[in-house]
């Protein structure tokens, strides 16, 4: 059977929010310090302590938003420690991540400065797990209150006259575990309470994001939608692409269930793997479709008009840390396998753009499935970075409806769809299709019919692929894997026949 796509150029669906291409920066390992922020006295070129090479690289992929300060760190972060003169900011121990001392030199002001430099929307996650309603309420007042008030005056004392504009605000993180080990019912009450005192000041309207479930914890979504969705703009799913990750359900004495992970045995090397581990990651990435569909079905029950969005504000691959690095720093290399699995996931997110408003891959620099790795003044753009570069054509474009047939990719007797894609139409009317072939052994011929487009004027292609499954960019060889021009396609009337290499991502851009 051939792989076939039939797309109608006029069958526009939802807009693919550019926020689907969002990122995440936690005080974890070397993401902030030694990543984004090197300090003003560093010899590495910087503006106000932020690395200029990193800012440029992220602007190139049009980073639309950045989530901060965590993750688990958010639920033990006390924002007042991160304001005022740097030398007098108190220190704390980052107990979640490596037990290192956090000097709080990167705080609220620095985060907003970073977002301004990146031209990205700030997304701040507040502390529910170990904070108080008052602390969260005062943080919102500090950031967004225009008039005279204790917190707005404190902000002015610290050098910022005008309030910042803050839209995206998270009310806790993973409150089923590191954010307070709460039951869904308890969190639903807490999120409603905290939310009430996180005020909208003046023109500033918060977009309120509740901490959603981990993976297949459908009960969490059910309870949150039932009991708290009337106060929320979105709920945030977390799903890491790990091999053989298991969700363990413990029954509590009151009959409720608590979900946690048994993943201790499942993490594997990021760079040294065989085909069955390649398959495992692709299977885990493809599972995103089931997760998103099932959570969406629950949301549809309570919110058929899709007023409450699904956000996936943590996702990506999670492997063993690189040998010789602090296990609490979650530093992992990044190969073609990461790139291909990111392509699979991003296609799924695009295709669910009617419900998904934002996603934030974890994490931007030096942590998990990073865009950028640093070593002193050196910087490497990972294969995953290049996927974001290729897929940026979808940002704020119209998702197009399509039908697809795909061959199977078989490994160890298990099957997966070999080819996946998403297709959008940009403001100029160009059609962009991002195709992924997960089969590491065989190429894929894909026949794509474009109806209702008129005469095809030009077709351009870009490909990301390599001979080895684990090709990566290193500090010694930073450009081993990069997108290149792709011409292995033929146009005949409204039909384009694309010959995808094994284990590849292909972008096809069609203009009238
Ligand atoms: O991204 C790393 C961690 O994974 C985050 O801090 C947490 O929210 C999740 O468990």
XYZ file of C-alpha atoms and ligand atoms in Angstrom:
522
model
C 0.000 0.000 0.000
C 1.226 3.487 -0.742
C 1.178 6.357 1.684
C -1.447 8.846 0.568
C -2.621 12.246 1.662
C -5.622 14.084 0.297
C -5.837 17.686 1.403
C -8.317 20.374 0.472
C -6.736 23.821 0.309
C -10.064 25.438 1.191
C -10.892 23.163 4.136
C -9.523 25.490 6.803
C -9.945 24.376 10.403
C -8.699 26.194 13.519
C -5.742 28.521 13.675
C -2.601 26.787 14.912
C -1.723 29.075 17.804
C 1.928 30.043 17.658
C 1.959 29.254 21.393
C 2.032 25.561 20.433
C 5.711 26.262 19.728
C 6.340 27.471 23.288
C 9.253 26.721 25.613
C 10.016 26.163 29.265
C 12.834 27.395 31.514
C 13.102 26.108 35.071
C 15.633 26.776 37.788
C 16.976 23.314 37.152
C 20.549 22.317 36.376
C 22.066 24.642 33.803
C 18.926 25.971 32.157
C 18.876 29.427 33.761
C 22.349 29.806 35.282
C 25.045 28.808 32.790
C 22.287 28.706 30.184
C 20.175 31.805 29.578
C 21.856 33.820 32.297
C 25.596 34.148 32.709
C 25.617 37.412 34.677
C 26.667 40.864 33.574
C 30.330 40.308 34.462
C 30.679 37.210 32.268
C 33.177 37.229 29.383
C 30.495 35.520 27.301
C 28.743 38.250 25.277
C 25.550 39.202 27.090
C 23.014 41.946 27.608
C 22.103 42.435 31.269
C 23.529 38.974 31.917
C 21.526 37.175 29.162
C 23.598 35.385 26.514
C 23.215 37.138 23.203
C 23.928 34.039 21.078
C 21.080 32.209 22.811
C 18.686 35.116 22.379
C 19.475 35.281 18.660
C 19.089 31.529 18.181
C 15.704 31.469 19.918
C 14.445 34.498 18.021
C 15.283 32.697 14.797
C 12.803 29.934 15.655
C 10.273 32.594 16.719
C 9.977 31.480 20.336
C 6.435 32.624 21.168
C 6.335 32.152 24.944
C 8.472 31.031 27.847
C 7.255 29.275 30.993
C 9.093 30.021 34.267
C 10.248 29.439 37.092
C 9.213 25.754 37.072
C 8.197 22.916 37.106
C 8.590 21.495 40.560
C 10.761 24.497 41.428
C 7.727 26.784 41.056
C 6.022 25.161 44.030
C 8.886 26.005 46.339
C 9.761 29.371 44.829
C 9.177 32.452 46.940
C 9.202 35.363 44.550
C 10.201 38.011 47.087
C 13.602 36.280 47.355
C 14.229 37.194 43.706
C 13.745 40.981 43.738
C 15.846 43.925 44.924
C 19.625 44.347 44.813
C 21.192 41.056 43.773
C 23.814 41.046 46.502
C 21.157 41.155 49.204
C 18.840 38.519 47.785
C 18.572 35.495 50.103
C 19.803 32.104 48.978
C 17.939 28.810 49.171
C 18.655 25.166 48.486
C 17.117 23.824 45.310
C 15.991 20.591 46.934
C 14.278 19.204 43.849
C 17.150 19.657 41.490
C 20.593 18.594 42.635
C 20.494 20.209 46.087
C 22.494 23.180 44.816
C 22.386 26.687 46.235
C 20.078 29.046 44.368
C 21.263 32.651 44.721
C 18.098 34.176 43.267
C 20.054 36.457 40.942
C 17.587 35.617 38.216
C 14.162 36.708 39.443
C 10.997 38.443 38.294
C 12.646 41.523 36.745
C 15.239 39.428 34.945
C 12.565 37.087 33.589
C 10.549 39.918 32.091
C 13.730 41.446 30.625
C 14.549 38.093 29.048
C 11.067 37.796 27.538
C 11.336 41.317 26.131
C 14.664 40.438 24.521
C 13.164 37.261 23.064
C 9.975 39.019 22.035
C 8.148 36.156 23.763
C 5.069 36.143 25.991
C 5.954 35.501 29.635
C 4.186 32.553 31.262
C 4.641 32.524 35.030
C 3.768 29.602 37.263
C 2.763 30.468 40.838
C 3.388 28.509 44.023
C 0.443 26.536 45.399
C 2.335 23.599 46.945
C 4.363 25.479 49.570
C 3.153 29.050 49.132
C 0.173 30.992 50.348
C -2.769 32.686 48.711
C -1.392 36.010 49.946
C 2.025 35.390 48.418
C 0.537 34.592 45.018
C -1.894 37.486 45.196
C 0.926 39.910 46.027
C 3.088 38.618 43.167
C 0.317 39.363 40.676
C -0.134 42.809 42.247
C 3.646 43.440 42.080
C 3.796 42.542 38.423
C 0.610 44.035 37.046
C -0.856 46.770 39.309
C -0.678 50.200 37.747
C -1.781 52.457 40.627
C -0.409 53.092 44.056
C -0.295 49.996 46.231
C 2.213 48.340 48.563
C 3.397 45.863 45.936
C 3.364 48.305 43.014
C 5.419 50.721 45.139
C 7.871 47.948 45.962
C 8.243 47.265 42.228
C 8.970 50.950 41.644
C 11.565 50.935 44.443
C 13.211 48.088 42.538
C 13.467 50.180 39.409
C 10.377 49.310 37.387
C 7.854 52.129 37.126
C 5.330 50.615 34.709
C 3.592 47.334 35.443
C 4.402 44.501 33.107
C 1.762 42.971 30.891
C 1.274 39.395 32.012
C -1.199 37.119 30.319
C -0.282 33.521 31.034
C -0.387 32.585 34.699
C -0.226 29.036 36.065
C -1.811 28.207 39.407
C 0.532 25.523 40.645
C 2.425 22.744 38.902
C 1.957 18.985 39.137
C -0.068 19.408 42.293
C -0.730 15.683 42.264
C 2.950 15.174 43.163
C 5.748 17.729 43.621
C 3.202 20.542 43.860
C 1.686 19.278 47.102
C 0.602 15.624 46.661
C -3.026 16.637 46.411
C -6.033 14.642 45.350
C -7.871 16.021 42.334
C -10.825 17.099 44.492
C -8.564 18.959 46.907
C -6.650 20.684 44.119
C -9.894 21.693 42.400
C -10.833 23.590 45.571
C -7.356 25.049 45.999
C -7.050 26.242 42.413
C -10.406 27.988 42.725
C -9.327 29.688 45.964
C -5.883 30.832 44.769
C -7.380 31.941 41.482
C -9.861 34.224 43.202
C -7.136 36.351 44.760
C -4.912 36.471 41.685
C -6.645 39.623 40.475
C -6.972 41.216 37.078
C -5.672 44.783 37.462
C -6.647 47.501 34.997
C -6.248 46.325 31.431
C -4.276 43.260 32.445
C -6.331 40.088 32.081
C -4.744 36.913 33.326
C -5.161 33.758 31.282
C -5.507 31.289 34.137
C -3.959 27.875 33.767
C -4.738 25.078 36.196
C -2.278 22.259 36.771
C -3.635 19.368 34.772
C -2.970 15.653 34.813
C 0.115 13.603 34.236
C -0.211 11.359 31.219
C -3.243 9.107 31.369
C -4.675 10.377 34.652
C -8.115 10.967 33.152
C -9.719 11.215 36.538
C -7.763 14.410 37.244
C -9.130 16.019 34.093
C -12.648 14.866 34.894
C -12.611 16.329 38.409
C -10.915 19.562 37.397
C -13.308 20.146 34.520
C -16.300 19.343 36.704
C -15.313 21.387 39.751
C -12.986 24.199 38.654
C -13.100 24.768 34.892
C -15.535 27.681 35.290
C -12.630 29.659 36.774
C -9.961 28.557 34.326
C -8.885 29.386 30.778
C -6.871 26.204 30.400
C -5.655 23.065 32.084
C -2.128 21.822 31.545
C -1.261 18.218 30.723
C 2.262 16.881 31.317
C 3.545 13.995 29.258
C 7.143 12.904 28.925
C 8.142 10.522 26.168
C 9.896 7.822 28.126
C 10.323 4.240 27.104
C 8.035 1.822 28.871
C 6.910 4.400 31.412
C 4.222 2.987 33.646
C 1.561 4.792 35.572
C 0.887 3.190 38.922
C -2.486 3.691 40.508
C -2.732 3.449 44.278
C -6.105 3.134 45.888
C -6.550 5.440 48.857
C -8.584 4.418 51.922
C -11.385 6.797 50.926
C -11.781 5.043 47.574
C -10.019 7.733 45.570
C -6.998 6.975 43.454
C -3.534 8.473 43.400
C -1.367 8.221 40.336
C 2.401 8.120 40.254
C 5.081 6.826 37.957
C 7.171 3.729 37.967
C 9.818 4.955 35.617
C 12.971 4.086 37.507
C 13.757 1.203 35.200
C 12.611 2.790 31.992
C 15.077 5.612 31.453
C 17.744 4.765 28.954
C 20.704 6.383 27.271
C 19.910 9.378 25.086
C 22.614 8.469 22.601
C 23.414 4.781 22.813
C 20.353 2.766 21.806
C 19.151 0.015 19.506
C 16.164 -0.118 17.174
C 13.766 -1.424 19.796
C 14.550 1.635 21.926
C 14.072 3.850 18.879
C 10.684 2.177 18.371
C 9.812 2.631 22.063
C 10.299 6.377 21.824
C 8.275 6.653 18.605
C 5.513 4.594 20.181
C 5.517 6.842 23.242
C 5.378 9.942 21.019
C 2.517 8.488 18.964
C 0.639 7.776 22.234
C 0.241 11.556 22.536
C -2.645 11.205 20.056
C -4.571 8.890 22.390
C -3.846 11.066 25.410
C -4.911 14.296 23.770
C -8.042 12.696 22.285
C -9.148 11.161 25.579
C -8.504 14.276 27.676
C -10.259 16.321 24.985
C -13.281 14.011 25.050
C -13.621 14.606 28.796
C -13.229 18.346 28.300
C -15.837 18.285 25.516
C -18.340 16.808 27.961
C -18.073 19.799 30.312
C -17.086 22.428 27.757
C -18.517 21.640 24.318
C -17.752 25.174 23.093
C -14.060 24.652 23.787
C -13.671 27.744 25.939
C -11.153 26.009 28.183
C -7.982 25.094 26.346
C -5.731 22.103 26.783
C -2.142 23.155 27.259
C 0.728 20.683 27.273
C 3.177 22.729 29.267
C 5.699 19.956 29.808
C 6.524 17.320 27.236
C 9.487 15.785 25.457
C 11.982 12.968 25.831
C 13.432 12.034 29.207
C 16.508 9.808 29.208
C 19.367 9.036 31.602
C 21.512 12.041 32.345
C 24.802 12.166 30.455
C 27.463 10.099 32.262
C 29.525 12.216 34.629
C 26.877 14.918 35.083
C 24.796 15.644 38.184
C 21.723 13.340 37.953
C 19.644 16.145 39.460
C 20.508 18.400 36.520
C 18.736 16.254 33.883
C 21.339 17.062 31.236
C 20.929 14.831 28.185
C 22.256 14.859 24.623
C 19.861 15.070 21.725
C 19.877 12.987 18.537
C 17.925 12.430 15.376
C 15.627 10.229 17.498
C 14.619 13.260 19.587
C 14.019 15.274 16.417
C 11.814 12.635 14.791
C 9.778 12.105 17.957
C 9.322 15.887 18.361
C 8.044 16.012 14.774
C 5.480 13.297 15.580
C 4.290 15.137 18.697
C 4.118 18.561 17.058
C 2.034 17.154 14.196
C -0.397 15.772 16.768
C -0.573 19.114 18.591
C -1.189 20.972 15.322
C -3.940 18.555 14.362
C -5.678 19.238 17.703
C -5.388 23.023 17.399
C -9.094 23.410 18.119
C -8.416 22.492 21.757
C -4.670 22.899 22.230
C -3.621 26.500 22.679
C -0.064 26.131 23.914
C 2.659 23.567 24.494
C 6.049 23.980 26.165
C 8.715 21.429 25.423
C 10.978 20.685 28.398
C 13.351 22.456 28.541
C 14.995 25.183 26.478
C 18.667 24.882 27.458
C 20.794 22.061 28.915
C 17.831 20.187 30.430
C 15.941 17.173 28.989
C 14.949 17.651 25.323
C 16.762 20.939 24.932
C 16.959 23.279 21.957
C 20.421 24.415 22.943
C 23.364 22.891 24.823
C 26.149 25.038 26.242
C 29.679 24.426 27.446
C 31.412 27.614 28.569
C 31.164 30.035 25.681
C 30.327 27.257 23.199
C 26.779 26.621 22.109
C 25.249 23.775 20.120
C 21.873 23.805 18.384
C 20.325 20.371 18.857
C 18.422 18.336 16.247
C 15.226 19.283 18.110
C 16.045 22.978 17.602
C 16.081 22.349 13.863
C 12.616 20.770 14.027
C 11.302 23.986 15.601
C 13.009 25.928 12.842
C 11.309 23.810 10.170
C 7.898 23.791 11.868
C 7.745 27.555 12.537
C 5.818 27.912 9.246
C 2.772 26.589 11.108
C 2.758 29.394 13.692
C -0.621 31.183 13.492
C -1.400 29.484 10.170
C -4.735 27.799 9.401
C -4.803 24.068 9.971
C -6.050 22.256 6.874
C -8.246 19.193 6.936
C -6.756 16.113 5.285
C -7.236 12.377 4.999
C -4.275 10.044 5.201
C -3.311 6.431 4.629
C 0.007 5.221 5.965
C 2.005 2.020 5.760
C 3.064 0.374 8.999
C 6.487 0.409 10.555
C 7.024 -2.959 12.259
C 9.599 -3.640 14.961
C 9.765 -6.704 17.246
C 6.278 -7.696 16.043
C 4.730 -4.357 17.039
C 3.424 -1.795 14.578
C 3.186 1.936 14.290
C 1.972 4.205 11.529
C 5.027 4.928 9.472
C 4.166 8.430 8.224
C 2.434 11.273 10.047
C 1.856 14.851 9.022
C 0.165 18.170 9.642
C -0.697 20.703 6.981
C -1.427 24.411 7.251
C -2.069 27.429 5.052
C -0.254 30.657 5.864
C -1.445 34.255 5.462
C -0.038 34.436 1.928
C -1.932 31.297 0.914
C 1.114 29.000 0.812
C 0.558 25.440 1.997
C 3.118 23.883 4.327
C 3.149 20.183 5.143
C 5.460 18.691 7.755
C 5.859 14.953 7.233
C 7.607 12.475 9.478
C 8.774 8.973 8.557
C 9.525 7.082 11.790
C 10.876 3.987 10.041
C 14.661 3.975 10.538
C 15.241 1.359 7.809
C 13.000 2.109 4.835
C 12.095 5.253 2.965
C 8.460 6.206 2.362
C 6.857 7.275 -0.881
C 4.019 9.658 -0.081
C 1.520 10.741 -2.726
C -0.146 14.016 -1.798
C -3.199 15.343 -3.689
C -4.012 18.984 -3.139
C -7.596 19.772 -4.076
C -9.040 23.258 -4.597
C -5.688 24.977 -4.787
C -5.462 25.820 -8.478
C -2.260 25.469 -10.426
C 0.775 24.661 -8.320
C 3.354 27.375 -8.991
C 6.365 26.295 -6.970
C 7.262 23.571 -4.479
C 10.211 23.743 -2.109
C 11.443 21.106 0.283
C 13.600 20.857 3.399
C 14.725 17.634 5.060
C 16.255 16.638 8.376
C 17.777 13.174 8.338
C 20.970 11.206 8.719
C 22.346 7.695 8.211
C 22.539 6.883 11.916
C 19.624 6.881 14.351
C 21.778 8.593 16.970
C 23.390 11.359 14.913
C 23.868 14.357 17.172
C 25.509 17.749 17.260
C 28.443 18.017 19.635
C 30.680 20.855 20.762
C 33.403 19.459 18.477
C 31.069 18.847 15.584
C 28.117 21.229 16.031
C 26.683 21.039 12.510
C 26.527 17.320 11.910
C 22.739 17.301 11.731
C 21.079 20.270 10.074
C 18.151 20.768 7.719
C 19.126 20.732 4.071
C 17.335 21.409 0.793
C 15.137 18.544 -0.409
C 14.293 17.903 -4.052
C 13.239 14.256 -4.118
C 9.658 14.967 -5.172
C 7.720 15.194 -8.427
C 4.799 17.441 -9.275
C 2.127 16.275 -11.699
C -1.037 18.394 -11.864
C -2.405 18.597 -8.311
C -0.335 15.635 -7.160
C 3.057 15.743 -5.447
C 4.940 12.474 -4.986
C 7.445 12.756 -2.162
C 10.194 10.213 -1.557
C 11.034 10.507 2.113
C 14.290 9.011 3.338
C 14.195 6.594 6.306
C 13.983 8.314 9.738
C 13.321 11.749 8.367
C 11.326 14.939 8.689
C 10.387 16.713 5.484
C 8.847 20.153 5.052
C 7.087 20.729 1.736
C 6.047 24.316 0.912
C 3.649 24.798 -1.960
C 2.865 28.146 -3.557
C 0.412 29.079 -6.298
O 10.897 19.251 33.624
C 11.387 18.601 34.747
C 10.332 18.323 35.792
O 9.428 17.386 35.321
C 9.473 19.487 36.208
O 10.053 20.272 37.187
C 8.259 18.810 36.742
O 7.107 19.622 36.642
C 8.175 17.526 35.967
O 7.950 16.432 36.771
